[in-house]
Short mmCIF file of C-alpha atoms in Angstrom, two decimals:
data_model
loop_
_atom_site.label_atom_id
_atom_site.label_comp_id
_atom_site.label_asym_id
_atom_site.label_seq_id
_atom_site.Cartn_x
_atom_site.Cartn_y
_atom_site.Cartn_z
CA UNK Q 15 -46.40 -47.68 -55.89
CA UNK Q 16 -49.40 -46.13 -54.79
CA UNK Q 17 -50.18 -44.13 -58.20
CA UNK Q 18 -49.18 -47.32 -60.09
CA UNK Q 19 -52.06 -49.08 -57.87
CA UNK Q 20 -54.93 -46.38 -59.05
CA UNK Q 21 -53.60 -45.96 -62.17
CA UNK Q 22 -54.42 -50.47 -62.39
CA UNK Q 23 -58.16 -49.02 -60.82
CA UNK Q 24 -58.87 -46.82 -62.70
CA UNK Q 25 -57.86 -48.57 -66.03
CA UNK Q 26 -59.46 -51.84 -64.63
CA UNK Q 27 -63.08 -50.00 -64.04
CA UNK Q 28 -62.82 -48.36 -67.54
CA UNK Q 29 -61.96 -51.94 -69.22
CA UNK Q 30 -64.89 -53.08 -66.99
CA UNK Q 31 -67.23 -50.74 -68.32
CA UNK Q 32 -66.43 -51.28 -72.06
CA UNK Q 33 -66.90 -54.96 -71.55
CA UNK Q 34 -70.36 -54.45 -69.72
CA UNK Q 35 -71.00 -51.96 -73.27
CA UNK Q 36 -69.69 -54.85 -75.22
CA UNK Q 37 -72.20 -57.12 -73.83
CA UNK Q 38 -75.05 -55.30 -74.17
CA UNK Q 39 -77.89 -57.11 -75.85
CA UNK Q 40 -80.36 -55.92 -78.60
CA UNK Q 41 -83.71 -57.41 -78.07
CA UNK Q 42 -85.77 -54.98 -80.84
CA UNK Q 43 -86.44 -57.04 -84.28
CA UNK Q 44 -86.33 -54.65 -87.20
CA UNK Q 45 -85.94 -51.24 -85.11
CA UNK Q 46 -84.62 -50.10 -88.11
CA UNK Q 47 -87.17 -50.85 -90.61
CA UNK Q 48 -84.93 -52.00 -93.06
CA UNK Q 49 -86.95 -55.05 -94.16
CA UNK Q 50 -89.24 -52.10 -96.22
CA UNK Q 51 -92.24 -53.50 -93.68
CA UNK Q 52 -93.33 -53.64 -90.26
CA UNK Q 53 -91.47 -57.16 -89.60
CA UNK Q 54 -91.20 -57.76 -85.71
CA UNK Q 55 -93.42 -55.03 -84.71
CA UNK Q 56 -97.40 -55.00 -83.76
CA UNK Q 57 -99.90 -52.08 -85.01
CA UNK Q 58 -102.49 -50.80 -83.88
CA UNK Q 59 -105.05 -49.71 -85.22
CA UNK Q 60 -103.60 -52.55 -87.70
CA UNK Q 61 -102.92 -51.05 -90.91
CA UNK Q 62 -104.12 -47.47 -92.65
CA UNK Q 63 -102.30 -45.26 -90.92
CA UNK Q 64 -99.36 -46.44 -90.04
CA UNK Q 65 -96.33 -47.16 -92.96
CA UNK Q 66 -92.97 -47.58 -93.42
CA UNK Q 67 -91.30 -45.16 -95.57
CA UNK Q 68 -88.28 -44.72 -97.48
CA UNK Q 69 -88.60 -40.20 -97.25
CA UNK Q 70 -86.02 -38.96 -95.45
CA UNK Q 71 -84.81 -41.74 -92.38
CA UNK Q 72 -82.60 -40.95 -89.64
CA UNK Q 73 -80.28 -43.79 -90.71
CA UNK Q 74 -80.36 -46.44 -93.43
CA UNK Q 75 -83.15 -46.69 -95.87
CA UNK Q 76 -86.59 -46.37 -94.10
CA UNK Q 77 -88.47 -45.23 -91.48
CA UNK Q 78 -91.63 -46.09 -89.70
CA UNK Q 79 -94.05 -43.28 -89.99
CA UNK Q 80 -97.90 -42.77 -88.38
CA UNK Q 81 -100.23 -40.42 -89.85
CA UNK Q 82 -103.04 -39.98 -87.72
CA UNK Q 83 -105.99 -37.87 -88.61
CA UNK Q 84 -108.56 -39.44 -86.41
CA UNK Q 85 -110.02 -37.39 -83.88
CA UNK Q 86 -109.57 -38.94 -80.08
CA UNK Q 87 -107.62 -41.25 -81.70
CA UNK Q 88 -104.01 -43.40 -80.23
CA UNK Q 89 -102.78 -45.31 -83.24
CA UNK Q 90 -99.41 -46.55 -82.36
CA UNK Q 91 -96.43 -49.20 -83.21
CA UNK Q 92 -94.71 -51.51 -80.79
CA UNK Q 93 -92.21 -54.18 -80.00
CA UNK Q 94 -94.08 -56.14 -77.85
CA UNK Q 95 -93.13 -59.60 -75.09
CA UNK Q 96 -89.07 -59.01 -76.22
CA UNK Q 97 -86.72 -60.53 -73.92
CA UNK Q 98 -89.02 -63.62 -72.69
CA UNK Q 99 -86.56 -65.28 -70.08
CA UNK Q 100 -83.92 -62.80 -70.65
CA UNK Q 101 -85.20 -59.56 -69.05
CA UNK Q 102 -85.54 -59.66 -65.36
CA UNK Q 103 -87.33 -58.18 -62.64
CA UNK Q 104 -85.83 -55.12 -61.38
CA UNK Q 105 -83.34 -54.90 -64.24
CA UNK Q 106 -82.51 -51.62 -66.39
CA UNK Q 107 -83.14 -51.54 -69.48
CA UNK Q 108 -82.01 -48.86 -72.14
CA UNK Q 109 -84.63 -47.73 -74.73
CA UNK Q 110 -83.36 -45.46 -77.71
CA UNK Q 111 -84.56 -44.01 -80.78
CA UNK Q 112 -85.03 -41.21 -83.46
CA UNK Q 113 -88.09 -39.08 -83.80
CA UNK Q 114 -89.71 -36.39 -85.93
CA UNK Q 115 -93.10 -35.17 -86.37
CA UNK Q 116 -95.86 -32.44 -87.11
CA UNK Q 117 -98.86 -31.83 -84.59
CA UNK Q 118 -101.83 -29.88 -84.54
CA UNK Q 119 -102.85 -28.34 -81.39
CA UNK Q 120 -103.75 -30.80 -78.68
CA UNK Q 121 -102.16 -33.75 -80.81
CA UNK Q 122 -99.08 -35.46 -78.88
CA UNK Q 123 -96.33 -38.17 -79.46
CA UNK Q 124 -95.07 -40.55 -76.47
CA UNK Q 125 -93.14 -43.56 -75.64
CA UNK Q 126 -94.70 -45.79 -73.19
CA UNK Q 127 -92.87 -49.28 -71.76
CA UNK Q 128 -94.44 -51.87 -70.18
CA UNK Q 129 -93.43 -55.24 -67.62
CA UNK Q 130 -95.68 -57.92 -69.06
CA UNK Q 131 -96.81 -60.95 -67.53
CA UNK Q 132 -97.05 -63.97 -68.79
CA UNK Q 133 -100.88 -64.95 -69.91
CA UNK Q 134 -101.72 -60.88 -69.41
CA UNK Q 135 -101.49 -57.57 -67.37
CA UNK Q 136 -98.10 -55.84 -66.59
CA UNK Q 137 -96.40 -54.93 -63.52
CA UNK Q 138 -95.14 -52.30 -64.39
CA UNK Q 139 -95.86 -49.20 -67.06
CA UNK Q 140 -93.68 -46.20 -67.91
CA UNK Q 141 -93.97 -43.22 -69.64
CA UNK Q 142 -91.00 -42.69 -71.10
CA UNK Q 143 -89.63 -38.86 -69.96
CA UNK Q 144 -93.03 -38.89 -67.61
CA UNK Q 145 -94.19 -36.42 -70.70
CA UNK Q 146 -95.03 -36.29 -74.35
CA UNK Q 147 -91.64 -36.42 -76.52
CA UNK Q 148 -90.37 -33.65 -77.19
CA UNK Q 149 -89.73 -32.92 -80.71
CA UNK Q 150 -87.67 -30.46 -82.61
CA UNK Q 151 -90.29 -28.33 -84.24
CA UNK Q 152 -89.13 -28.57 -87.73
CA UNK Q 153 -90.90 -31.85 -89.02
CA UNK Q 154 -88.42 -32.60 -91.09
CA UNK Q 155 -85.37 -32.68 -88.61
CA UNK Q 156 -84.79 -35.67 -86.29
CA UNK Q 157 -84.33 -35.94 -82.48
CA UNK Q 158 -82.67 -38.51 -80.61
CA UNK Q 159 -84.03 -39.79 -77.32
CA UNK Q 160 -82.17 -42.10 -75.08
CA UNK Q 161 -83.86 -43.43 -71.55
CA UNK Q 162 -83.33 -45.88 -69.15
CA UNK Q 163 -85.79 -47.42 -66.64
CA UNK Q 164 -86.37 -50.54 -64.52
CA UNK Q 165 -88.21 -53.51 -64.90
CA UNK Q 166 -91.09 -54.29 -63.43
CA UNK Q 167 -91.50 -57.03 -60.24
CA UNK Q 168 -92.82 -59.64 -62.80
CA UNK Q 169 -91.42 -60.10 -66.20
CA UNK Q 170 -92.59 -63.37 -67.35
CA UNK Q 171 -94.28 -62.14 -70.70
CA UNK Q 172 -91.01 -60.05 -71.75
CA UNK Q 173 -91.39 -56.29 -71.96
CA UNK Q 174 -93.02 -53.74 -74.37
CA UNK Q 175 -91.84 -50.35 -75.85
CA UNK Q 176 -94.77 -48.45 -77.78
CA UNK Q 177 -94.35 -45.70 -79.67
CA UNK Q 178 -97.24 -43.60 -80.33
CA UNK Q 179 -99.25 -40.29 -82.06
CA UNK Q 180 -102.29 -39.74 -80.37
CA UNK Q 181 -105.10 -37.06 -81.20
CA UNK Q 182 -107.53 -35.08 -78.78
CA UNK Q 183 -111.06 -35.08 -79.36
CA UNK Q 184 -110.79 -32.15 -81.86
CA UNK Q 185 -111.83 -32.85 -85.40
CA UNK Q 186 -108.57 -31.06 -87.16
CA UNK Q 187 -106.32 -33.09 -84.60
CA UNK Q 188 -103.61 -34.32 -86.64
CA UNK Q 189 -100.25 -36.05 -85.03
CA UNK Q 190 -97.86 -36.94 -88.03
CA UNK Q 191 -94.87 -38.89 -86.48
CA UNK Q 192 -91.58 -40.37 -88.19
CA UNK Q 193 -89.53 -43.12 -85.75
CA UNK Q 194 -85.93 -44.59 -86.64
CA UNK Q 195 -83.51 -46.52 -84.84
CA UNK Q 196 -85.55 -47.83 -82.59
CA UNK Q 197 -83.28 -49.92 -79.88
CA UNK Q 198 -84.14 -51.56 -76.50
CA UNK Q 199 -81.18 -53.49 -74.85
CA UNK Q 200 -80.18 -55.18 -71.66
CA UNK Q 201 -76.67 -56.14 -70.32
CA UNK Q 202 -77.15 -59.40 -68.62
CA UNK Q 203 -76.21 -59.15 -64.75
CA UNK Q 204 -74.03 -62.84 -64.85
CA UNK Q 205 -72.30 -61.65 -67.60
CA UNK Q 206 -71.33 -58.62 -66.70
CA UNK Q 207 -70.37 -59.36 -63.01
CA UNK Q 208 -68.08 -62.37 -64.57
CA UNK Q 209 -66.45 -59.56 -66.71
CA UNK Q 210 -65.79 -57.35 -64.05
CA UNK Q 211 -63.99 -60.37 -62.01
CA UNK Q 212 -61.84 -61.50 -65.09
CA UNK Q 213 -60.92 -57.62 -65.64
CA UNK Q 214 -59.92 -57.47 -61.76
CA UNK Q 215 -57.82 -60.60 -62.43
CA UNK Q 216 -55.73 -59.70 -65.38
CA UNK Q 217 -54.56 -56.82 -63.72
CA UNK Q 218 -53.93 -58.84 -60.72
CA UNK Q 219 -51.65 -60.85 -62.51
CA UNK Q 220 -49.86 -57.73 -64.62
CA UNK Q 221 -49.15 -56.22 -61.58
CA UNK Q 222 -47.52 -59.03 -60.38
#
């Protein structure tokens, strides 16, 4: 009786957890790049060197790509106010994507997200890994990052990720980054907490 009743626990957490998984909820536009263009994302500087490629991708058919050869330079993509009235404060929020890139010396990538409020300013910024990304030093081979992190006390304008390639004040800084699969994704508390009870019931009732 008693392993039959953590056998039901254990079964009834892992059902839990694969509904919670099942739940979870995409807020990027495009983080693939498979409309050929920058569709849901923001540039900056707009335009010139930033593109979207079709040269080896990490998945599908294209990938966004920054080529930055301006000195002191941060030229850098985002997905910016996602989640407006979905995301909220002190939730956790799981960021992933794909990476690749060639630096000079003093030339860095990084993934920075932000808690925005409503009408301007955040209340929160991260730098994703507190460091630059980490890359696998072959340009031409991917790495996948996966983080999660916490949203800020106010989220009224939605949150931010920004990827970036940012050059030092050298004038042979060069940053040359590839990003792919770009995902950011919430599992809404309610939902989860209501799955959680119904998986607690049905094996309530099979036990009975």
């Amino acid at each position: 009786m008693k392993m039959r009743h953590v056998s039901a626990s254990a079964l009834c957490a892992a059902l839990s957890m694969m509904s919670a998984n099942a739940m979870a909820l995409e807020l990027t536009t495009n983080g693939g790049f498979e409309t050929g263009d920058f569709t849901g994302w923001s540039q900056f500087p707009s335009g010139g060197v930033q593109t979207v490629t079709n040269v080896n991708p990490f998945a599908g058919t294209f990938a966004g790509e920054i080529n930055n050869s301006v000195p002191a330079q941060n030229s850098l993509i985002k997905q910016a106010n996602l989640g407006v009235g979905l995301v909220t404060s002190g939730q956790t929020v799981n960021i992933s994507f794909a990476a690749r890139g060639a630096f000079s010396p003093g030339s860095i990538s990084f993934a920075e997200f932000f808690s925005e409020i409503a009408g301007g300013g955040v209340s929160r910024s991260v730098i994703l890994g507190n460091a630059p990304l980490n890359m696998n030093s072959n340009p031409d081979v991917w790495t996948t990052f996966n983080f999660s992190t916490v949203t800020g006390p106010d989220v009224s304008g939605g949150v931010t990720l920004q990827l970036g390639a940012t050059n030092g004040a050298n004038a042979v800084n060069s940053a040359h980054v590839w990003y792919d699969n770009v995902s950011v994704s919430i599992v809404p508390e309610p939902v989860s907490a209501a799955m959680i009870g119904l998986a607690g019931l049905a094996f309530k009732r099979t036990r009975r």
